[in-house]
């Protein structure tokens, strides 16, 4: 069928799209678990029926190999929707408070209620995973939602706009497409929850706008995720996993390993192992390989070229680019320090700076001198080494002996800490993000035989034990 052109939503239609979802939400139909399950099922079929079209769209947007699209986006998102489908009834049950002598009669409990209508703003790099995983959470929790995909991945955004109204309730769930003016309009409106995925720069704009309408926000951001290498590690084995994380989606992954901290005496063997790995991955070079993605735009490729050109380190592998073709070669740079161009911002591309350190203590100190990263990776089979690094650092995720896989693992959230984001989603954590924990109790009349003393005029002394729970 081929990819289609992206049509931006007229700005003046945006408030009515939110109103339509609000009215549908107020109709009460999302309260039914059967309704939510039916919508989740449709969402899974949206992906399954149109997998080939999504693969084509991702290839058009990102030059993506089909394997990466299936492994990292389409397959994991279908699995997530299935998980929601299987668990939504269980997760939606009220939770009763633990028995307490003072309160049991009133049966205090927490009702799991939808927040209302959510706004989900997506990035370009994983334009299915980062949009439909949160959408599944919003549906499971019983919300309406408006999705704003990234205009930088236009083929996927257009496909989502075509399919969502066909597969999902078109009053509750809509897609608004566009760039800054359209997103700005969306952000002028009040939302019952906003889940924003993207850069810290735009997150500041989103949070400032949300402050004006008191809309609650989850931010899923990026940053520079470091890698610690235990000097006793098996370099051949670890560089395969590490470089896979660096070159997947041409490095445009929020949790990609950004830079590596390597003890001085193993820098050279580590580089040799990385080079061998890249030669194995791309025997005829990455540009000729069908297993290598492209950068999202010439402007982004040019930004990466600028970072490479500006480095004071030594390029030991790669370094070439073709801006018009959006190609940047997998590149390894040694002799990089913390003031280098490659350390000035999240790289978000296939460039690996190597920072030589004396020991793990210096590496920990350097990492702690920067913003908390979204992910932190350690390659070691020594428990004491891993524990030392994890115990003395902070990050969204702490992962040993692999990279990226934590985003696909069931039962754990994706989320940052501080400047790498706030809140999280995936599985039950998505359900909770879009759920209001509504406290409820029902006090029978007879309780006033015991609690009647609370009414003025006060004639009894209030025992302090009433402030306790049991
Ligand atoms: P971006 O911030 O440029 O864009 C994200 C969204 O914000 C898009 O939908 C865009 O239209 C909108 N936007 C852009 N400028 C805006 C403005 N001035 N006002 C209002 N809205 C605006 O991010 P990106 O380049 O698409 O994504 C890359 C970033 O996202 C990286 O930093 C990456 O680490 C991060 N990311 C994080 C996660 C995560 O799960 N934590 C996942 C993917 C990407």
Short mmCIF file of C-alpha atoms and ligand atoms in Angstrom, two decimals:
data_model
loop_
_atom_site.label_atom_id
_atom_site.label_comp_id
_atom_site.label_asym_id
_atom_site.label_seq_id
_atom_site.Cartn_x
_atom_site.Cartn_y
_atom_site.Cartn_z
CA UNK A 1 0.00 0.00 0.00
CA UNK A 2 3.01 2.29 0.54
CA UNK A 3 3.43 5.03 3.10
CA UNK A 4 1.10 7.97 3.17
CA UNK A 5 1.60 11.67 3.67
CA UNK A 6 1.12 13.13 7.14
CA UNK A 7 -1.82 15.48 7.47
CA UNK A 8 -1.61 17.90 10.38
CA UNK A 9 -4.76 18.34 12.48
CA UNK A 10 -6.21 21.86 12.10
CA UNK A 11 -5.37 23.70 15.33
CA UNK A 12 -8.90 25.06 15.76
CA UNK A 13 -10.32 21.50 15.75
CA UNK A 14 -8.17 20.37 18.67
CA UNK A 15 -10.34 21.57 21.61
CA UNK A 16 -13.37 19.76 20.14
CA UNK A 17 -11.38 16.50 19.89
CA UNK A 18 -10.65 16.67 23.59
CA UNK A 19 -14.29 17.57 24.35
CA UNK A 20 -15.49 14.58 22.30
CA UNK A 21 -13.29 12.24 24.34
CA UNK A 22 -14.40 13.91 27.59
CA UNK A 23 -18.09 13.48 26.69
CA UNK A 24 -17.52 9.82 25.76
CA UNK A 25 -15.65 9.27 29.02
CA UNK A 26 -18.53 10.83 30.98
CA UNK A 27 -20.94 8.41 29.28
CA UNK A 28 -19.41 5.85 31.67
CA UNK A 29 -18.70 3.15 29.10
CA UNK A 30 -15.04 2.82 30.03
CA UNK A 31 -16.05 1.73 33.55
CA UNK A 32 -16.89 -1.67 32.10
CA UNK A 33 -13.95 -4.09 32.19
CA UNK A 34 -15.49 -5.96 29.24
CA UNK A 35 -15.39 -2.73 27.20
CA UNK A 36 -11.74 -2.12 28.10
CA UNK A 37 -10.83 -5.69 27.18
CA UNK A 38 -12.59 -5.37 23.85
CA UNK A 39 -10.65 -2.15 23.11
CA UNK A 40 -7.37 -3.81 24.12
CA UNK A 41 -8.12 -6.74 21.86
CA UNK A 42 -8.76 -4.32 18.99
CA UNK A 43 -5.50 -2.55 19.75
CA UNK A 44 -3.60 -5.85 19.51
CA UNK A 45 -5.30 -6.58 16.18
CA UNK A 46 -4.51 -3.06 14.96
CA UNK A 47 -0.84 -4.02 15.26
CA UNK A 48 -1.14 -7.62 14.13
CA UNK A 49 -3.33 -6.98 11.05
CA UNK A 50 -1.13 -4.09 9.91
CA UNK A 51 2.31 -5.33 10.93
CA UNK A 52 3.63 -5.11 7.38
CA UNK A 53 2.41 -1.54 6.99
CA UNK A 54 4.02 -0.59 10.31
CA UNK A 55 7.28 -2.22 9.20
CA UNK A 56 7.15 -0.20 5.96
CA UNK A 57 6.39 3.01 7.83
CA UNK A 58 9.32 2.45 10.21
CA UNK A 59 11.62 1.70 7.30
CA UNK A 60 10.48 4.92 5.64
CA UNK A 61 10.94 6.99 8.81
CA UNK A 62 14.10 5.43 10.21
CA UNK A 63 15.53 3.15 7.52
CA UNK A 64 14.72 0.41 10.03
CA UNK A 65 15.49 -3.25 9.36
CA UNK A 66 12.29 -5.27 9.79
CA UNK A 67 13.94 -7.41 12.47
CA UNK A 68 14.48 -4.38 14.73
CA UNK A 69 10.91 -3.16 14.14
CA UNK A 70 9.44 -6.51 15.13
CA UNK A 71 11.79 -7.21 18.02
CA UNK A 72 11.81 -3.78 19.61
CA UNK A 73 8.43 -2.30 18.81
CA UNK A 74 5.67 -4.34 17.21
CA UNK A 75 6.22 -7.64 19.03
CA UNK A 76 6.83 -6.09 22.46
CA UNK A 77 3.81 -3.83 22.12
CA UNK A 78 1.49 -6.71 21.20
CA UNK A 79 2.84 -8.62 24.22
CA UNK A 80 2.17 -5.58 26.43
CA UNK A 81 -1.41 -5.24 25.19
CA UNK A 82 -1.98 -8.97 25.87
CA UNK A 83 -0.62 -8.54 29.39
CA UNK A 84 -3.08 -5.68 29.95
CA UNK A 85 -5.92 -7.79 28.54
CA UNK A 86 -5.11 -10.69 30.87
CA UNK A 87 -4.73 -8.60 34.00
CA UNK A 88 -7.06 -5.62 33.74
CA UNK A 89 -9.87 -7.30 35.69
CA UNK A 90 -7.51 -8.22 38.55
CA UNK A 91 -5.79 -4.83 38.64
CA UNK A 92 -9.12 -2.96 38.66
CA UNK A 93 -10.42 -4.61 41.84
CA UNK A 94 -10.72 -2.34 44.89
CA UNK A 95 -8.03 -2.79 47.54
CA UNK A 96 -9.26 -2.98 51.12
CA UNK A 97 -7.15 -1.44 53.85
CA UNK A 98 -5.52 -3.80 56.34
CA UNK A 99 -7.83 -4.66 59.27
CA UNK A 100 -7.68 -2.09 62.04
CA UNK A 101 -9.66 -2.03 65.29
CA UNK A 102 -10.43 1.66 64.87
CA UNK A 103 -11.50 1.60 61.25
CA UNK A 104 -12.70 -1.86 60.23
CA UNK A 105 -16.39 -0.98 60.59
CA UNK A 106 -16.12 1.66 57.85
CA UNK A 107 -14.44 -0.73 55.40
CA UNK A 108 -11.87 1.75 54.09
CA UNK A 109 -10.77 0.85 50.60
CA UNK A 110 -9.10 2.20 47.49
CA UNK A 111 -11.15 2.25 44.31
CA UNK A 112 -9.17 2.03 41.07
CA UNK A 113 -10.81 4.67 38.94
CA UNK A 114 -9.81 6.10 35.58
CA UNK A 115 -8.32 9.58 35.77
CA UNK A 116 -10.36 10.82 32.78
CA UNK A 117 -8.89 11.90 29.45
CA UNK A 118 -5.15 11.55 28.96
CA UNK A 119 -2.77 13.20 26.52
CA UNK A 120 0.11 11.07 25.27
CA UNK A 121 2.91 12.87 23.44
CA UNK A 122 5.37 10.61 21.62
CA UNK A 123 8.94 10.84 20.32
CA UNK A 124 10.23 9.85 16.88
CA UNK A 125 12.68 7.09 17.77
CA UNK A 126 10.30 4.31 18.82
CA UNK A 127 7.10 5.79 17.44
CA UNK A 128 4.99 2.69 18.14
CA UNK A 129 6.41 1.45 21.44
CA UNK A 130 6.46 4.89 23.07
CA UNK A 131 2.90 5.71 22.00
CA UNK A 132 0.88 2.47 22.01
CA UNK A 133 2.33 1.09 25.25
CA UNK A 134 1.02 4.14 27.14
CA UNK A 135 -2.22 4.07 25.11
CA UNK A 136 -2.73 0.46 26.27
CA UNK A 137 -2.25 1.62 29.87
CA UNK A 138 -4.73 4.46 29.41
CA UNK A 139 -7.32 2.07 27.94
CA UNK A 140 -6.79 -0.60 30.61
CA UNK A 141 -7.27 1.99 33.34
CA UNK A 142 -10.52 3.16 31.68
CA UNK A 143 -9.44 6.53 30.30
CA UNK A 144 -10.14 8.31 27.07
CA UNK A 145 -6.99 9.47 25.38
CA UNK A 146 -5.57 11.68 22.67
CA UNK A 147 -2.32 10.61 21.09
CA UNK A 148 0.11 13.12 19.59
CA UNK A 149 2.80 11.19 17.67
CA UNK A 150 6.04 12.82 16.59
CA UNK A 151 5.94 14.69 13.30
CA UNK A 152 9.55 13.59 12.77
CA UNK A 153 8.38 10.02 12.07
CA UNK A 154 5.61 11.05 9.66
CA UNK A 155 4.85 7.69 8.02
CA UNK A 156 4.17 6.01 11.37
CA UNK A 157 2.22 9.04 12.62
CA UNK A 158 0.00 8.99 9.51
CA UNK A 159 -0.62 5.26 9.89
CA UNK A 160 -1.60 5.67 13.55
CA UNK A 161 -4.03 8.45 12.57
CA UNK A 162 -5.60 6.20 9.95
CA UNK A 163 -5.89 3.05 12.07
CA UNK A 164 -6.75 4.21 15.58
CA UNK A 165 -10.25 5.51 14.70
CA UNK A 166 -10.89 2.32 12.70
CA UNK A 167 -9.93 -0.10 15.46
CA UNK A 168 -10.69 1.83 18.65
CA UNK A 169 -13.75 3.74 19.88
CA UNK A 170 -13.40 6.88 17.72
CA UNK A 171 -15.01 9.14 20.29
CA UNK A 172 -12.76 8.13 23.17
CA UNK A 173 -9.47 7.69 21.35
CA UNK A 174 -8.10 10.11 18.75
CA UNK A 175 -4.84 11.06 17.13
CA UNK A 176 -3.79 14.69 16.78
CA UNK A 177 -0.96 15.11 14.33
CA UNK A 178 1.31 18.09 13.97
CA UNK A 179 4.37 19.87 15.30
CA UNK A 180 4.87 22.75 17.73
CA UNK A 181 1.64 24.77 17.06
CA UNK A 182 -0.57 21.68 17.39
CA UNK A 183 1.21 20.45 20.54
CA UNK A 184 1.10 23.95 22.01
CA UNK A 185 -2.67 24.03 21.47
CA UNK A 186 -3.05 20.62 23.11
CA UNK A 187 -1.02 21.83 26.07
CA UNK A 188 -3.28 24.85 26.58
CA UNK A 189 -6.07 22.43 27.49
CA UNK A 190 -6.61 20.71 30.82
CA UNK A 191 -5.76 16.99 30.93
CA UNK A 192 -6.43 14.39 33.56
CA UNK A 193 -2.97 13.03 32.84
CA UNK A 194 -0.17 13.85 30.39
CA UNK A 195 2.46 11.26 29.53
CA UNK A 196 5.25 12.93 27.63
CA UNK A 197 8.19 11.07 26.07
CA UNK A 198 10.99 13.08 24.51
CA UNK A 199 13.81 15.45 25.28
CA UNK A 200 14.40 17.32 28.52
CA UNK A 201 14.30 20.60 26.57
CA UNK A 202 10.70 20.07 25.46
CA UNK A 203 9.78 18.50 28.82
CA UNK A 204 10.39 21.90 30.43
CA UNK A 205 7.83 23.41 28.00
CA UNK A 206 5.33 20.62 28.69
CA UNK A 207 5.70 20.91 32.46
CA UNK A 208 5.38 24.71 32.39
CA UNK A 209 2.19 24.45 30.32
CA UNK A 210 0.80 21.69 32.55
CA UNK A 211 1.44 23.83 35.63
CA UNK A 212 -1.03 26.40 34.24
CA UNK A 213 -3.86 23.84 33.99
CA UNK A 214 -2.76 21.68 36.96
CA UNK A 215 -2.54 18.67 34.67
CA UNK A 216 -0.50 15.83 36.23
CA UNK A 217 2.49 14.77 34.13
CA UNK A 218 4.69 11.71 33.67
CA UNK A 219 7.94 12.55 31.87
CA UNK A 220 9.93 9.88 30.04
CA UNK A 221 13.18 11.58 29.07
CA UNK A 222 16.71 10.68 28.06
CA UNK A 223 20.23 11.51 29.12
CA UNK A 224 23.67 9.99 29.03
CA UNK A 225 23.53 6.38 30.18
CA UNK A 226 26.99 5.21 31.28
CA UNK A 227 28.57 1.77 31.03
CA UNK A 228 30.97 0.41 33.64
CA UNK A 229 33.32 -2.35 32.51
CA UNK A 230 34.88 -4.64 35.09
CA UNK A 231 38.54 -5.04 34.00
CA UNK A 232 38.24 -8.81 34.51
CA UNK A 233 35.23 -9.10 32.17
CA UNK A 234 35.24 -11.30 29.04
CA UNK A 235 35.64 -8.46 26.52
CA UNK A 236 34.65 -10.46 23.45
CA UNK A 237 31.35 -11.51 25.00
CA UNK A 238 30.43 -8.14 26.48
CA UNK A 239 31.28 -5.99 23.48
CA UNK A 240 28.79 -7.93 21.36
CA UNK A 241 25.95 -7.03 23.71
CA UNK A 242 27.23 -3.50 24.30
CA UNK A 243 27.75 -2.62 20.62
CA UNK A 244 24.36 -4.13 19.75
CA UNK A 245 22.80 -1.57 22.09
CA UNK A 246 24.84 1.21 20.52
CA UNK A 247 24.01 0.46 16.88
CA UNK A 248 20.39 -0.69 17.22
CA UNK A 249 18.16 1.95 15.59
CA UNK A 250 21.47 3.65 14.73
CA UNK A 251 21.91 4.59 18.38
CA UNK A 252 18.62 6.50 18.58
CA UNK A 253 17.45 4.77 21.75
CA UNK A 254 16.75 6.63 24.98
CA UNK A 255 18.40 3.84 27.02
CA UNK A 256 21.27 3.26 24.59
CA UNK A 257 24.68 3.00 26.25
CA UNK A 258 25.95 6.56 25.78
CA UNK A 259 29.59 6.32 26.92
CA UNK A 260 31.90 3.72 28.43
CA UNK A 261 34.17 4.01 31.46
CA UNK A 262 37.12 1.67 30.97
CA UNK A 263 40.09 1.07 33.25
CA UNK A 264 43.24 2.45 31.55
CA UNK A 265 45.08 -0.87 31.22
CA UNK A 266 42.30 -2.53 29.24
CA UNK A 267 41.39 0.35 26.90
CA UNK A 268 43.28 -1.11 23.92
CA UNK A 269 41.99 -4.70 24.18
CA UNK A 270 38.51 -3.30 24.75
CA UNK A 271 38.75 -1.23 21.55
CA UNK A 272 40.00 -4.24 19.58
CA UNK A 273 37.06 -6.30 20.81
CA UNK A 274 34.61 -3.50 19.83
CA UNK A 275 36.16 -3.23 16.37
CA UNK A 276 35.99 -7.00 15.83
CA UNK A 277 32.34 -6.94 16.87
CA UNK A 278 31.44 -4.18 14.42
CA UNK A 279 33.25 -6.02 11.62
CA UNK A 280 31.21 -9.12 12.46
CA UNK A 281 27.95 -7.12 12.51
CA UNK A 282 28.64 -5.35 9.20
CA UNK A 283 31.19 -7.33 7.14
CA UNK A 284 30.72 -5.00 4.12
CA UNK A 285 30.43 -1.87 6.21
CA UNK A 286 27.32 -0.43 7.87
CA UNK A 287 26.30 1.76 4.91
CA UNK A 288 25.84 -1.30 2.69
CA UNK A 289 24.18 -3.36 5.38
CA UNK A 290 20.45 -4.08 5.46
CA UNK A 291 20.80 -4.54 9.21
CA UNK A 292 21.56 -0.88 9.94
CA UNK A 293 19.06 1.97 10.46
CA UNK A 294 19.33 5.58 9.38
CA UNK A 295 19.26 8.79 11.42
CA UNK A 296 15.81 10.40 11.54
CA UNK A 297 16.71 13.53 9.52
CA UNK A 298 19.62 15.23 7.76
CA UNK A 299 19.56 17.84 10.56
CA UNK A 300 20.04 15.14 13.21
CA UNK A 301 22.77 13.44 11.16
CA UNK A 302 24.45 16.83 10.84
CA UNK A 303 24.25 17.31 14.65
CA UNK A 304 26.02 13.97 15.11
CA UNK A 305 28.67 14.90 12.54
CA UNK A 306 29.21 18.11 14.51
CA UNK A 307 29.77 16.13 17.72
CA UNK A 308 32.24 13.81 15.95
CA UNK A 309 34.06 16.71 14.24
CA UNK A 310 34.29 18.56 17.55
CA UNK A 311 35.85 15.75 19.58
CA UNK A 312 39.34 16.16 21.00
CA UNK A 313 39.56 12.38 21.24
CA UNK A 314 40.92 9.98 18.61
CA UNK A 315 38.54 8.23 16.23
CA UNK A 316 39.61 4.59 16.23
CA UNK A 317 36.73 3.21 14.18
CA UNK A 318 34.27 4.76 11.73
CA UNK A 319 33.77 8.51 11.72
CA UNK A 320 32.22 8.86 8.27
CA UNK A 321 28.74 10.15 7.48
CA UNK A 322 26.50 10.97 4.54
CA UNK A 323 24.17 13.70 5.72
CA UNK A 324 21.73 13.66 2.79
CA UNK A 325 21.37 9.87 3.11
CA UNK A 326 20.95 10.26 6.90
CA UNK A 327 23.83 7.83 7.44
CA UNK A 328 26.27 8.01 10.32
CA UNK A 329 28.80 5.20 10.59
CA UNK A 330 29.22 3.32 13.89
CA UNK A 331 32.07 5.26 15.46
CA UNK A 332 34.40 4.60 18.40
CA UNK A 333 36.37 7.45 19.93
CA UNK A 334 39.08 7.05 22.56
CA UNK A 335 40.87 9.61 24.71
CA UNK A 336 37.63 11.45 25.52
CA UNK A 337 37.30 13.49 28.70
CA UNK A 338 34.23 14.90 30.42
CA UNK A 339 34.60 18.31 28.69
CA UNK A 340 34.56 16.84 25.19
CA UNK A 341 31.90 17.63 22.56
CA UNK A 342 30.78 14.01 22.82
CA UNK A 343 30.04 14.52 26.51
CA UNK A 344 28.17 17.82 26.03
CA UNK A 345 24.75 16.21 25.42
CA UNK A 346 22.97 12.89 24.98
CA UNK A 347 24.63 11.43 21.84
CA UNK A 348 21.50 9.67 20.54
CA UNK A 349 23.48 8.16 17.66
CA UNK A 350 25.96 5.37 16.89
CA UNK A 351 29.00 7.02 18.45
CA UNK A 352 30.77 5.48 21.44
CA UNK A 353 33.18 7.64 23.46
CA UNK A 354 35.60 5.77 25.68
CA UNK A 355 36.64 7.45 28.91
CA UNK A 356 39.75 5.96 30.48
CA UNK A 357 39.65 5.79 34.29
CA UNK A 358 42.08 4.68 36.99
CA UNK A 359 39.55 2.50 38.77
CA UNK A 360 35.88 1.97 39.57
CA UNK A 361 35.92 4.67 42.29
CA UNK A 362 36.92 7.32 39.75
CA UNK A 363 34.23 6.05 37.35
CA UNK A 364 31.56 6.30 40.07
CA UNK A 365 32.68 9.81 40.95
CA UNK A 366 32.48 10.93 37.32
CA UNK A 367 29.00 9.48 36.82
CA UNK A 368 27.77 11.09 40.04
CA UNK A 369 29.01 14.48 38.83
CA UNK A 370 26.36 14.44 36.05
CA UNK A 371 22.54 14.27 35.92
CA UNK A 372 21.02 10.95 37.01
CA UNK A 373 20.95 8.82 33.84
CA UNK A 374 17.95 6.91 32.51
CA UNK A 375 19.92 3.65 32.58
CA UNK A 376 23.21 2.56 34.06
CA UNK A 377 24.98 -0.55 32.82
CA UNK A 378 27.62 -2.73 34.43
CA UNK A 379 29.43 -5.56 32.69
CA UNK A 380 30.88 -7.86 35.32
CA UNK A 381 30.50 -11.35 36.68
CA UNK A 382 31.76 -10.19 40.06
CA UNK A 383 28.89 -9.55 42.49
CA UNK A 384 30.96 -7.21 44.64
CA UNK A 385 31.82 -5.03 41.60
CA UNK A 386 28.17 -4.80 40.52
CA UNK A 387 27.00 -4.08 44.06
CA UNK A 388 29.59 -1.35 44.50
CA UNK A 389 28.47 0.43 41.33
CA UNK A 390 24.73 0.05 41.95
CA UNK A 391 24.98 0.99 45.65
CA UNK A 392 26.90 4.18 44.94
CA UNK A 393 25.00 5.60 41.96
CA UNK A 394 21.44 6.58 41.00
CA UNK A 395 19.66 5.98 37.69
CA UNK A 396 16.29 5.09 36.16
CA UNK A 397 17.39 1.48 35.71
CA UNK A 398 20.44 -0.46 36.94
CA UNK A 399 21.28 -3.31 34.57
CA UNK A 400 24.05 -5.89 34.65
CA UNK A 401 25.55 -7.73 31.69
CA UNK A 402 23.24 -6.49 28.95
CA UNK A 403 21.70 -3.33 27.57
CA UNK A 404 18.24 -2.24 26.32
CA UNK A 405 16.50 -5.47 27.33
CA UNK A 406 15.04 -3.96 30.50
CA UNK A 407 12.56 -2.02 28.32
CA UNK A 408 11.01 -5.26 27.10
CA UNK A 409 11.03 -7.18 30.38
CA UNK A 410 7.58 -7.84 31.80
CA UNK A 411 6.74 -6.70 35.31
CA UNK A 412 9.15 -3.76 35.55
CA UNK A 413 8.58 -0.09 34.68
CA UNK A 414 10.38 2.18 32.24
CA UNK A 415 11.17 5.42 33.96
CA UNK A 416 13.86 7.87 34.90
CA UNK A 417 14.87 9.74 38.02
CA UNK A 418 15.31 13.50 38.27
CA UNK A 419 16.40 14.95 34.91
CA UNK A 420 15.92 11.59 33.14
CA UNK A 421 12.20 11.61 33.91
CA UNK A 422 9.55 11.23 36.53
CA UNK A 423 7.07 8.36 36.87
CA UNK A 424 7.00 5.21 34.80
CA UNK A 425 4.93 2.88 32.68
CA UNK A 426 4.61 -0.67 31.28
CA UNK A 427 2.32 -3.38 32.61
CA UNK A 428 0.81 -2.72 36.02
CA UNK A 429 2.87 0.47 36.28
CA UNK A 430 1.05 1.86 33.21
CA UNK A 431 -2.28 0.90 34.72
CA UNK A 432 -1.32 2.73 37.94
CA UNK A 433 -0.09 5.80 36.04
CA UNK A 434 -3.50 6.32 34.47
CA UNK A 435 -5.49 5.27 37.56
CA UNK A 436 -6.80 7.46 40.33
CA UNK A 437 -6.56 5.71 43.68
CA UNK A 438 -9.87 6.94 45.07
CA UNK A 439 -10.18 6.49 48.81
CA UNK A 440 -13.59 5.37 49.96
CA UNK A 441 -15.29 4.32 53.16
CA UNK A 442 -18.85 3.87 54.36
CA UNK A 443 -19.55 4.55 58.02
CA UNK A 444 -22.56 2.75 59.58
CA UNK A 445 -24.76 4.68 62.01
CA UNK A 446 -23.88 2.56 65.03
CA UNK A 447 -20.26 3.78 64.99
CA UNK A 448 -21.41 7.03 66.59
CA UNK A 449 -22.06 5.05 69.76
CA UNK A 450 -18.27 4.91 69.95
CA UNK A 451 -17.25 8.04 68.01
CA UNK A 452 -20.07 10.35 69.12
CA UNK A 453 -17.64 12.27 71.34
CA UNK A 454 -16.15 13.95 68.25
CA UNK A 455 -19.18 16.28 67.95
CA UNK A 456 -19.10 19.65 69.73
CA UNK A 457 -19.53 20.66 72.43
CA UNK A 458 -16.56 18.51 73.41
CA UNK A 459 -17.21 16.81 76.68
CA UNK A 460 -14.71 14.00 76.55
CA UNK A 461 -10.95 14.08 76.24
CA UNK A 462 -9.67 12.72 72.95
CA UNK A 463 -7.48 9.72 73.67
CA UNK A 464 -4.18 9.85 71.79
CA UNK A 465 -4.68 6.27 70.71
CA UNK A 466 -7.21 7.46 68.14
CA UNK A 467 -4.27 8.71 66.12
CA UNK A 468 -2.86 5.19 65.97
CA UNK A 469 -4.07 2.53 63.61
CA UNK A 470 -4.46 -0.59 65.66
P1 LIG B 1 11.34 15.92 21.23
O1 LIG B 1 11.34 16.42 22.61
O2 LIG B 1 11.98 16.73 20.17
O3 LIG B 1 9.84 15.65 20.71
C1 LIG B 1 8.92 14.89 21.46
C2 LIG B 1 7.54 15.41 21.19
O4 LIG B 1 7.44 16.77 21.62
C3 LIG B 1 7.11 15.37 19.72
O5 LIG B 1 5.81 14.83 19.63
C4 LIG B 1 7.16 16.82 19.30
O6 LIG B 1 6.18 17.15 18.32
C5 LIG B 1 6.87 17.56 20.58
N1 LIG B 1 7.48 18.90 20.61
C6 LIG B 1 8.68 19.26 20.05
N2 LIG B 1 8.93 20.56 20.30
C7 LIG B 1 7.89 21.03 21.02
C8 LIG B 1 7.57 22.31 21.57
N3 LIG B 1 8.39 23.35 21.44
N4 LIG B 1 6.40 22.44 22.25
C9 LIG B 1 5.58 21.38 22.41
N5 LIG B 1 5.84 20.15 21.90
C10 LIG B 1 6.97 19.98 21.22
O7 LIG B 1 11.99 14.46 21.33
P2 LIG B 1 12.43 13.49 20.17
O8 LIG B 1 13.58 14.11 19.46
O9 LIG B 1 11.27 13.02 19.39
O10 LIG B 1 12.93 12.24 21.03
C11 LIG B 1 14.24 12.10 21.47
C12 LIG B 1 14.35 12.24 22.95
O11 LIG B 1 13.38 11.43 23.60
C13 LIG B 1 15.69 11.74 23.46
O12 LIG B 1 16.15 12.61 24.45
C14 LIG B 1 15.36 10.38 24.04
O13 LIG B 1 16.27 9.97 25.02
C15 LIG B 1 13.99 10.61 24.58
N6 LIG B 1 13.24 9.37 24.70
C16 LIG B 1 12.94 8.90 25.93
C17 LIG B 1 12.28 7.69 26.07
C18 LIG B 1 11.94 7.13 27.43
O14 LIG B 1 11.19 6.17 27.49
N7 LIG B 1 12.45 7.68 28.51
C19 LIG B 1 11.90 6.98 24.94
C20 LIG B 1 12.20 7.50 23.70
C21 LIG B 1 12.87 8.70 23.59
#
